[in-house]
Short mmCIF file of C-alpha atoms in Angstrom, two decimals:
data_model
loop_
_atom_site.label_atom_id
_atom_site.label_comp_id
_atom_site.label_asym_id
_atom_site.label_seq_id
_atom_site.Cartn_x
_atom_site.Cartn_y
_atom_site.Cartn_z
CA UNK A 591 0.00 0.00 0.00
CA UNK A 592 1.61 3.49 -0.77
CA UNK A 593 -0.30 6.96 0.57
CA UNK A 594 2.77 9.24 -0.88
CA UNK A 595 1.65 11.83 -3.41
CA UNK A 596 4.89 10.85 -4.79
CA UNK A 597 4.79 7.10 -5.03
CA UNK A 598 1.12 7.21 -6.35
CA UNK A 599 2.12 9.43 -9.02
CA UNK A 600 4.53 7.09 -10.18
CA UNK A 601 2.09 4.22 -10.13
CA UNK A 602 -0.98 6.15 -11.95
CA UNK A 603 0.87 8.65 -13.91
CA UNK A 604 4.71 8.20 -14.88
CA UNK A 605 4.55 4.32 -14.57
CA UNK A 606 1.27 3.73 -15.50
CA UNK A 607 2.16 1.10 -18.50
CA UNK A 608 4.11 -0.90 -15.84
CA UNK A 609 0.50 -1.00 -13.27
CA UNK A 610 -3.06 -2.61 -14.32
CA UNK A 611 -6.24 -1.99 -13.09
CA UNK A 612 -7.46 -5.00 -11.27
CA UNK A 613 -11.04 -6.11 -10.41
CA UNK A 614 -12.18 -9.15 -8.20
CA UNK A 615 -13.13 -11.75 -11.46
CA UNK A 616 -16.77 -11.85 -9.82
CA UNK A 617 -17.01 -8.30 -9.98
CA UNK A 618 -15.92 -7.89 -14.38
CA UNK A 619 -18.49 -10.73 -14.54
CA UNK A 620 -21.52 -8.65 -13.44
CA UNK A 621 -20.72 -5.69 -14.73
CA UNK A 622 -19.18 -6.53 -17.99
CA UNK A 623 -15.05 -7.90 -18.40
CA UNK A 624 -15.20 -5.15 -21.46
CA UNK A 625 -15.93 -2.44 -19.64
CA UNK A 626 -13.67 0.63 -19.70
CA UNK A 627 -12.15 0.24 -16.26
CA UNK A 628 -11.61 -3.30 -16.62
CA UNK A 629 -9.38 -2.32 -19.76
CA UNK A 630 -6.12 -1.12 -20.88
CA UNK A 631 -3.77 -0.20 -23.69
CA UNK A 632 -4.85 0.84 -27.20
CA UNK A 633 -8.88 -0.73 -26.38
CA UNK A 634 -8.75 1.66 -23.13
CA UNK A 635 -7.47 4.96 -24.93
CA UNK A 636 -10.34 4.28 -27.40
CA UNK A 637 -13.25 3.88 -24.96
CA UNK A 638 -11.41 6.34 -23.39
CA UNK A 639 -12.01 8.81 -26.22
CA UNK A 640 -15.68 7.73 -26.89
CA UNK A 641 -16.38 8.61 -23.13
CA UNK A 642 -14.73 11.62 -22.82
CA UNK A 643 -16.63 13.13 -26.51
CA UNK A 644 -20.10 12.59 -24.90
CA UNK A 645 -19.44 14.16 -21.78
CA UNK A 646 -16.66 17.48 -21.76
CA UNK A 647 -18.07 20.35 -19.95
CA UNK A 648 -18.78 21.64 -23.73
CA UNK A 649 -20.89 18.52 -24.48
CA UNK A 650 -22.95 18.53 -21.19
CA UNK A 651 -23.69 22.20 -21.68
CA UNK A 652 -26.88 20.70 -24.02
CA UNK A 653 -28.14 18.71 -20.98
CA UNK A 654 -28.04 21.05 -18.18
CA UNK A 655 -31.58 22.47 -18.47
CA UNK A 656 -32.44 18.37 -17.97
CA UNK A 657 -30.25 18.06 -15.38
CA UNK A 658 -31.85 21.16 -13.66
CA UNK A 659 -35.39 19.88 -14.40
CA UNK A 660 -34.59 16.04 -12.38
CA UNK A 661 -33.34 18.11 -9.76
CA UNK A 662 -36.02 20.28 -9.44
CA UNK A 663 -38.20 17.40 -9.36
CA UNK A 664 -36.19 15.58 -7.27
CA UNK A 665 -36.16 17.98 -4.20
CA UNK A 666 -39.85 18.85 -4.72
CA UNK A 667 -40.33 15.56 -4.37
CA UNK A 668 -39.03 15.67 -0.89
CA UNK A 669 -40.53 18.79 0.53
CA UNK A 670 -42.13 18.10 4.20
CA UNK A 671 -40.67 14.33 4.23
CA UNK A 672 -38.57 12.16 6.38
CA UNK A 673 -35.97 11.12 4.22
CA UNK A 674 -32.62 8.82 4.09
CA UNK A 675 -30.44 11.58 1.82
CA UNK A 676 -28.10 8.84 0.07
CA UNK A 677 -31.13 6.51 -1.17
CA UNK A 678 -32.42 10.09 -2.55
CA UNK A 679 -29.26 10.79 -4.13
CA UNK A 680 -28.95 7.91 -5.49
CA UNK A 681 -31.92 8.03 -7.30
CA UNK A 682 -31.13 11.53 -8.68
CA UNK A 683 -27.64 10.42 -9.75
CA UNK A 684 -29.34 7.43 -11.46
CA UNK A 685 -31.68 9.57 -13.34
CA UNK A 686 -28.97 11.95 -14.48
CA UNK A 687 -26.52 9.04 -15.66
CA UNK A 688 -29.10 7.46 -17.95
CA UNK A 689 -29.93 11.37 -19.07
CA UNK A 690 -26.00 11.71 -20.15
CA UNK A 691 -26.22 7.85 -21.48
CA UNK A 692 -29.29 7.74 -23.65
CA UNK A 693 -30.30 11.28 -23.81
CA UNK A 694 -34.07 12.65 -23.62
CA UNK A 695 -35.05 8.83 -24.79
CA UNK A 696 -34.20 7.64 -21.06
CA UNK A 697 -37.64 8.49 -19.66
CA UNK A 698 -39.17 5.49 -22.13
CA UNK A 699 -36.89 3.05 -20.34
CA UNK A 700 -36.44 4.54 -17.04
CA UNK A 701 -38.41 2.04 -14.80
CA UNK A 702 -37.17 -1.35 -16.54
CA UNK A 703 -33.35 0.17 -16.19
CA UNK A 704 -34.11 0.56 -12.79
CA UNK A 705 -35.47 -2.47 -11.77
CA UNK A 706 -33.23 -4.54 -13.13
CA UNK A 707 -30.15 -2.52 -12.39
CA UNK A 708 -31.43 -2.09 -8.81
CA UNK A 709 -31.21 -6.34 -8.70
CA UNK A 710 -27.24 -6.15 -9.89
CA UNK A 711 -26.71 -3.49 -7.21
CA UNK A 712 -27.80 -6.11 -4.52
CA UNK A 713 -26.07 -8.62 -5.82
CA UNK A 714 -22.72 -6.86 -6.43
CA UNK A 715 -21.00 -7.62 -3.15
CA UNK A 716 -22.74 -10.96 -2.34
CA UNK A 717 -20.84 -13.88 -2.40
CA UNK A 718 -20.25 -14.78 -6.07
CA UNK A 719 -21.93 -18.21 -5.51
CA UNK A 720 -24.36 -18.57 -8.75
CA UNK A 721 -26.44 -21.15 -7.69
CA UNK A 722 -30.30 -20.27 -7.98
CA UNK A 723 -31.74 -18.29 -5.24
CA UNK A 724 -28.33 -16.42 -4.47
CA UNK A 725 -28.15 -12.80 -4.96
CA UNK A 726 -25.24 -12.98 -7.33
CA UNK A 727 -27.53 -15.61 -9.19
CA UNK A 728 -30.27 -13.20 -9.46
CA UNK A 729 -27.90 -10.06 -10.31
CA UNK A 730 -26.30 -11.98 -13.14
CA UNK A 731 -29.84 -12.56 -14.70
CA UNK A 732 -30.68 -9.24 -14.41
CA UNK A 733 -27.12 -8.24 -16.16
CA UNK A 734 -28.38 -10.20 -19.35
CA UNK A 735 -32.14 -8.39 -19.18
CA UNK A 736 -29.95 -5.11 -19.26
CA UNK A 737 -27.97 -6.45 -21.93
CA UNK A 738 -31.49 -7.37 -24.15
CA UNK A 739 -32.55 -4.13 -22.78
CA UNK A 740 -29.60 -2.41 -24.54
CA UNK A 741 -29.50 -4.49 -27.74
CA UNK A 742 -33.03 -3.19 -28.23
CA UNK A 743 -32.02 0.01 -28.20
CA UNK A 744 -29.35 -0.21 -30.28
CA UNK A 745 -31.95 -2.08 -32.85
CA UNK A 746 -34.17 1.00 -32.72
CA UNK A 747 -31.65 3.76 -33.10
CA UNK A 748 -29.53 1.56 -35.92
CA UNK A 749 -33.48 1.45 -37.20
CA UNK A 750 -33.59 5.77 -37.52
CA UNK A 751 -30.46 7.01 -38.94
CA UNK A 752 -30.11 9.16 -36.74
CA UNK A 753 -27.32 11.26 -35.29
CA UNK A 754 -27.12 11.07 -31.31
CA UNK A 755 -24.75 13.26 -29.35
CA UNK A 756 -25.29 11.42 -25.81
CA UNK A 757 -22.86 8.94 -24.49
CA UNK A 758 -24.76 5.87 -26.50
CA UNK A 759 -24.75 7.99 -29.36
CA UNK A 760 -20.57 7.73 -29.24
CA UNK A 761 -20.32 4.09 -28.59
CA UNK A 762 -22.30 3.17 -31.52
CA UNK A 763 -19.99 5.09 -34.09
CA UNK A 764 -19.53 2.63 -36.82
CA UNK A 765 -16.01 3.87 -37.51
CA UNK A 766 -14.98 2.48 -33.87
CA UNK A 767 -16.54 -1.12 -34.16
CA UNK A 768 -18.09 -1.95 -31.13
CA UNK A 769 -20.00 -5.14 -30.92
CA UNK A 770 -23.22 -4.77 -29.38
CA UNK A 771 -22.08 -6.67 -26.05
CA UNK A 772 -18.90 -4.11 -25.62
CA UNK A 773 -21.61 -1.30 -25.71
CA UNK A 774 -23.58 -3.59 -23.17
CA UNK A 775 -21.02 -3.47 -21.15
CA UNK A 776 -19.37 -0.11 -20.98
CA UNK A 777 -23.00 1.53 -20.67
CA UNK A 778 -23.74 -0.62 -17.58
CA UNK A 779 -20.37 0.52 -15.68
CA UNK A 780 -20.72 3.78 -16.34
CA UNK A 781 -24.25 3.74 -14.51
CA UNK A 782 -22.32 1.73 -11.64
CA UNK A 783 -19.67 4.38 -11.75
CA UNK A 784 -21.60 7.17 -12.11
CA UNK A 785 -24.58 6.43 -9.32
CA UNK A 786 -22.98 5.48 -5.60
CA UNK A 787 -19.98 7.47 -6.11
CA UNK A 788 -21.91 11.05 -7.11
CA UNK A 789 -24.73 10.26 -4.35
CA UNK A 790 -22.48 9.72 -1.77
CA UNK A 791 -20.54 12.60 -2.06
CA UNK A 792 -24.04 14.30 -2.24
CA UNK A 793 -25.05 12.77 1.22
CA UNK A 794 -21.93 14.20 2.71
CA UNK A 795 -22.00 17.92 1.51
CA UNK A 796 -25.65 17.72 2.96
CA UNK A 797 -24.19 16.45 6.40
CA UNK A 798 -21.10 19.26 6.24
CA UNK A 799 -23.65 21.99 5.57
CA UNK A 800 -25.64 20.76 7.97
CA UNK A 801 -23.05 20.99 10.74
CA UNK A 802 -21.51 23.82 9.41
CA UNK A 803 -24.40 26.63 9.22
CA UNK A 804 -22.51 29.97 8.58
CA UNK A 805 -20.95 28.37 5.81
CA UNK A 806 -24.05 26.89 4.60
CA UNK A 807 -25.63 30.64 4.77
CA UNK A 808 -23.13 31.89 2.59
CA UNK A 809 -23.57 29.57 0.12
CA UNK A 810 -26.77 30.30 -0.31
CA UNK A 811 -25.94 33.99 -0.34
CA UNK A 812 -23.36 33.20 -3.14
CA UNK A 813 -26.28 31.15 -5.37
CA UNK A 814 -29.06 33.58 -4.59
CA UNK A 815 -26.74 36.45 -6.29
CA UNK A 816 -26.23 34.17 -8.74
CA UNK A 817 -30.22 34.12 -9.20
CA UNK A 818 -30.06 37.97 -9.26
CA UNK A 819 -26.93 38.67 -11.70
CA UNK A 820 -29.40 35.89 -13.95
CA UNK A 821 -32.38 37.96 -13.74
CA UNK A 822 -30.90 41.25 -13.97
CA UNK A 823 -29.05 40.68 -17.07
CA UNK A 824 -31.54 38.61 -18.49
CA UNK A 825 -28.98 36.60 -20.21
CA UNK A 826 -29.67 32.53 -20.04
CA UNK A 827 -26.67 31.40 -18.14
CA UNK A 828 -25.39 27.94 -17.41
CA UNK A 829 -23.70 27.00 -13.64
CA UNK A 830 -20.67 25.78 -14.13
CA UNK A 831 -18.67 24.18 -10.96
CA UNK A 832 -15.30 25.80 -12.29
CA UNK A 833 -16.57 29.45 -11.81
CA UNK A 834 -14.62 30.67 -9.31
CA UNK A 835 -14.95 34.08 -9.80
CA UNK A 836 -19.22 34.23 -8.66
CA UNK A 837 -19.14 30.78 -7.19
CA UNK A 838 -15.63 30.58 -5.11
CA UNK A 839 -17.03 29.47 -1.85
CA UNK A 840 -19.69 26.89 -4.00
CA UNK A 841 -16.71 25.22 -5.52
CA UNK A 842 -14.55 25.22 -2.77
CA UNK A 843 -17.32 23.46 -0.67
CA UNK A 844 -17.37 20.53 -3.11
CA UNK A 845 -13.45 19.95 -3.21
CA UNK A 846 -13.40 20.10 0.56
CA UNK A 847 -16.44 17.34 0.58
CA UNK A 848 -14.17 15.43 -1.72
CA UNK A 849 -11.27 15.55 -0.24
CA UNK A 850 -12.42 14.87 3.48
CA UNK A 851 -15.00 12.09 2.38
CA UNK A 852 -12.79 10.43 -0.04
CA UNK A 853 -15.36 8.72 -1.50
CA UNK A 854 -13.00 6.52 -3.62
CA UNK A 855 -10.75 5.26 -0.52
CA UNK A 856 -7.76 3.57 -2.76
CA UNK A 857 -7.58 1.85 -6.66
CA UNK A 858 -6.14 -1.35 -7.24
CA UNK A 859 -3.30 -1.96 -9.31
CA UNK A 860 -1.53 -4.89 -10.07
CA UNK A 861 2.35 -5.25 -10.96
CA UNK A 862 4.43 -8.02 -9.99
CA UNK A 863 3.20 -7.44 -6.19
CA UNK A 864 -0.28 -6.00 -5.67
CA UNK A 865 -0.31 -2.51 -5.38
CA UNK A 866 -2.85 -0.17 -3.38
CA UNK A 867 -3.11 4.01 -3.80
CA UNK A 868 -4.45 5.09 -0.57
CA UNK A 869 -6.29 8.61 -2.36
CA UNK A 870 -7.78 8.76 1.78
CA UNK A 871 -3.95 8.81 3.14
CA UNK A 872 -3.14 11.54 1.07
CA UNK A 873 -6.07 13.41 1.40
CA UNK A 874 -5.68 12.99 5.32
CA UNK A 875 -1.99 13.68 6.11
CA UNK A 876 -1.63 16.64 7.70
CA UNK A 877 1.61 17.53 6.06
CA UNK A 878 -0.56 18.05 2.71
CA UNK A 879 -3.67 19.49 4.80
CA UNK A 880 -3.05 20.89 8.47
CA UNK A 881 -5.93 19.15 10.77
CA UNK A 882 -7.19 16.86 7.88
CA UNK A 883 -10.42 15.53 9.79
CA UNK A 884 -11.85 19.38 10.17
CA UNK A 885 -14.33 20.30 7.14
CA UNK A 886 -12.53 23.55 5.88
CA UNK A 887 -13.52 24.69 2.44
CA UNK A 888 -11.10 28.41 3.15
CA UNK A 889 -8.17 25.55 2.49
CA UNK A 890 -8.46 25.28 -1.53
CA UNK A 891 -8.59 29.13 -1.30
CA UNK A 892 -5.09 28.90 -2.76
CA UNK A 893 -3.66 25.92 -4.94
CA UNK A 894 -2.78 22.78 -2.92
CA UNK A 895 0.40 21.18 -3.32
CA UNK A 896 0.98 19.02 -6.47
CA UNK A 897 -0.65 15.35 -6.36
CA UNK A 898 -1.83 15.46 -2.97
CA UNK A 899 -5.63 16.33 -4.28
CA UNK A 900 -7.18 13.61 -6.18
CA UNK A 901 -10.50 12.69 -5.81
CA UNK A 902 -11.71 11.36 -9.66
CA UNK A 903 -8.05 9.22 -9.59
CA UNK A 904 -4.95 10.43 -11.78
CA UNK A 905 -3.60 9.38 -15.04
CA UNK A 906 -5.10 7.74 -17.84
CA UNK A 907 -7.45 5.71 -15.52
CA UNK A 908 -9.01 8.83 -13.61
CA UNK A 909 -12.22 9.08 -13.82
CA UNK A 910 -13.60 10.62 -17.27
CA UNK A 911 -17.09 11.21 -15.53
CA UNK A 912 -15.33 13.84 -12.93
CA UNK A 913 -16.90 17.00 -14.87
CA UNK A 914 -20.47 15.78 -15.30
CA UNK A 915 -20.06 14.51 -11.56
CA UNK A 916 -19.21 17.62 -10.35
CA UNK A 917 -21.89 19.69 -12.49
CA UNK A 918 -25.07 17.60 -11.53
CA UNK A 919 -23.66 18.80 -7.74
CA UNK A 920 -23.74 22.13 -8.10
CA UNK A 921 -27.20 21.89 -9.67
CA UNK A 922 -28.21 20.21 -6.95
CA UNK A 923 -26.90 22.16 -4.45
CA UNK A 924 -27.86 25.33 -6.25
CA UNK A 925 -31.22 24.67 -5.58
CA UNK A 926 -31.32 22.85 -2.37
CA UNK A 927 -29.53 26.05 -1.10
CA UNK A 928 -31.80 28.56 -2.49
CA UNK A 929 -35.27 26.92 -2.15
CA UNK A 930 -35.25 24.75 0.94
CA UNK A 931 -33.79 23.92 4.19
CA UNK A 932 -33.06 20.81 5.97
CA UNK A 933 -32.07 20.01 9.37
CA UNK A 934 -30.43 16.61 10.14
CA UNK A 935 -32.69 14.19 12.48
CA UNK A 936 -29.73 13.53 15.02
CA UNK A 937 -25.90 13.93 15.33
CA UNK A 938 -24.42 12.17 12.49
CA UNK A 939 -21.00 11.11 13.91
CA UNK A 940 -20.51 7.35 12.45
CA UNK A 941 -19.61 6.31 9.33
CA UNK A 942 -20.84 3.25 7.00
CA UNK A 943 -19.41 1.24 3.92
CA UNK A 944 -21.41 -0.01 0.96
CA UNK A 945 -18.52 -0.06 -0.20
CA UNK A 946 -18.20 3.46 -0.76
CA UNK A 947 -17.80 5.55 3.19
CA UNK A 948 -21.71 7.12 4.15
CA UNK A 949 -22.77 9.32 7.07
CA UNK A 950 -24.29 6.73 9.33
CA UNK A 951 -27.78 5.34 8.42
CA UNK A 952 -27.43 7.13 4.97
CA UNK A 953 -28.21 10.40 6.56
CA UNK A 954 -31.47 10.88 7.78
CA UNK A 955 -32.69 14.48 7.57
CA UNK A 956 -36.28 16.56 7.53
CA UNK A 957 -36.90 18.69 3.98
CA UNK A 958 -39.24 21.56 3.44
CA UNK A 959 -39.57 24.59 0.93
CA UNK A 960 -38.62 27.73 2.36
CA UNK A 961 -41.55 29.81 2.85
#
C-alpha cells in the first residue's frame, strides 16, 4: 500500500504502463469484463475517447436544463418528508446518468433500467456463488435483461439514422466497431460508476452543511446572487462548478467534501506485487492538509500542493465522468440552497461502507420549501 503523493504518481501517472487496473473476477463478470475500467492499452485509450466526446463540460452544456429539471423534481419531491439523503441521491444520480447515457429517450426506459439494475446493485458484493436463489444468481440474470434491454435500443436507433450526441450515441460510431455486447457493457459501468460514487458525495456535503451553518448561509448567499446577476441581465446562463470568480465558496465546498470524504478510498493496481493508492492517506496527512479531519472549504482558497488532491483518480485511468459529476452537484446544491432547508434528524457522527464511506444510516434528515 503506498499513501505518498509521490509514489502514487509514479504508479498512476509516470509508470502507468508498468501497473493494471485489477477487479475481483466476480465483480468484471456482473458488470461486464469489457468495460472501460476493466481495460487497458490501445482498447482503453479508445473507450477512453468515446467517453470523454459525450461528456466534456462543452458537451454537457446541451443537458443542463435536464439536469436542472430532475433536480427540481427531485427535491420537490421531498418537501415536508422524512428522508434517508443517500437513497435520494442515489436516485437523482441514477436519473442523471441514464440522461447523459441515452439522452431525452431515457424516460421510455427509465423504470425497466431501474429495476433490473437495482437487482445487480444487490447482488454486487454478495458472495459470487451462482447457484439459484443467491443474490449474485439473481444479479447476473438481471445483467443479461440489461444487456437485451440495450440491444433493443441499439436495434431501434440503428433502425432511424439518426445522429445522437449522448454517451450511446458515441459508442455506436460505426467507424470504432463496437460489438453490441462491448456497448452492453461499458453503458452498464458507467451507470455503476456514475450512481454510488456522485450520491455519496451528495449525502456528505448535505451532512457538512448541515453541521456547518454559517458556511451553509453563505452559500446560499453566493447562489441567490447568482439568481439575481441571472435575472438582472436577463442573459440565459449555465452554472458551471469551475466558476470561481461568482461561485468561489460553492466550488470550494465541493473539493473540501471530496477531499475529506474520499469517496474513492484507494484503486487497485496490479504489478508483480499487488499494489494499493491510498487517495484517503493523502487526502488525510496533515503535512498536505493541516488538521485533515476538520471540514474547511477556506483551504483550496489557494492551490494545494501538487498530487496530494485527487479525488476522480490520476492518469489515464481517472475518472472521465469527474466534470459531469461535479456539475449535476452544483445543480443540486444550487437549488437545495436557495429553495429549501433541511435540518439533520440527530448527530451524524458514524460512518458506513457499501462499499463506498456514508454518514451513518445514509443520513437521515427533515426537507421543506422555504416559505
Amino acid at each position: 500500500m503506498i499513501g505518498s503523493p509521490e509514489a502514487t504518481r509514479q504508479v498512476l501517472v509516470t509508470n502507468a504502463h508498468l501497473f493494471k487496473p485489477t477487479f475481483p473476477a466476480s465483480k468484471e463478470r456482473m458488470l461486464g469484463k469489457q468495460a472501460i475500467f476493466f481495460s487497458t492499452g490501445d482498447y482503453h485509450a479508445k473507450l477512453r475517447k468515446l467517453v470523454l466526446r459525450a461528456i466534456t463540460p462543452e458537451a454537457i452544456k446541451n443537458i443542463v436544463s435536464d439536469i436542472e429539471s430532475i433536480a427540481v423534481d427531485t427535491l420537490r419531491s421531498l418537501d415536508g418528508n422524512l428522508i434517508t439523503t443517500f437513497q435520494e441521491m442515489k436516485t437523482y444520480a441514477f436519473n442523471v446518468a441514464l440522461l447523459s447515457i441515452l439522452g431525452t429517450e431515457e424516460a421510455k426506459y427509465r423504470e425497466d433500467l431501474k429495476r433490473f439494475y437495482y437487482i445487480i446493485e444487490k447482488g454486487y458484493n454478495s458472495m459470487p456463488i451462482n447457484l439459484p436463489g443467491t443474490l449474485f444468481h439473481k444479479a447476473m440474470k438481471a445483467r443479461k435483461e440489461l444487456s437485451r434491454i440495450f440491444a433493443k435500443i441499439l436495434s431501434v436507433r440503428r433502425g432511424t439514422k439518426e445522429q445522437y450526441t449522448d454517451l450511446l450515441g458515441s459508442f455506436m460510431e460505426e467507424s470504432e466497431g463496437l460489438s453490441d455486447e462491448q456497448i452492453a457493457d461499458n453503458i452498464i459501468g458507467v451507470i455503476f460508476a456514475a450512481r454510488d460514487t456522485t450520491a455519496s458525495i451528495m449525502t456528505w456535503i448535505f451532512k457538512y452543511l448541515a453541521e456547518n451553518p454559517s458556511v451553509l448561509q453563505a452559500v446560499t448567499e453566493e447562489q441567490e446572487a447568482i439568481i439575481k446577476a441571472k435575472e438582472e441581465s436577463g442573459e440565459e446562463k449555465v452554472l458551471n462548478w469551475n466558476d470561481t470568480k461568482n461561485m468561489p465558496l460553492t466550488s470550494r465546498v465541493i473539493q473540501e467534501t471530496l477531499r475529506v470524504a474520499s469517496i474513492l478510498n484507494f484503486t487497485f493496481r496490479e504489478a508483480v506485487e499487488d499494489v494499493l493508492p491510498l487517495f484517503r492517506n493523502i487526502h488525510h496527512n496533515p503535512e498536505n492538509f493541516p488538521e485533515p479531519e476538520k471540514f474547511d472549504p477556506s483551504r483550496f482558497e489557494a492551490p494545494v500542493k501538487p498530487n496530494t488532491f485527487i479525488p476522480f483518480g490520476s492518469g489515464v485511468h481517472s475518472c472521465p465522468g469527474n466534470e459531469l459529476a461535479k456539475l449535476e452537484i452544483l445543480v443540486l446544491l444550487h437549488h437545495l440552497t436557495t429553495k429549501y432547508r433541511y435540518s439533520m434528524i440527530a448527530p451524524q457522527n458514524g460512518v458506513q461502507y457499501g462499499p463506498f464511506p456514508l454518514p451513518q444510516n445514509g443520513l437521515p434528515i427533515k426537507i421543506s420549501l422555504k416559505k
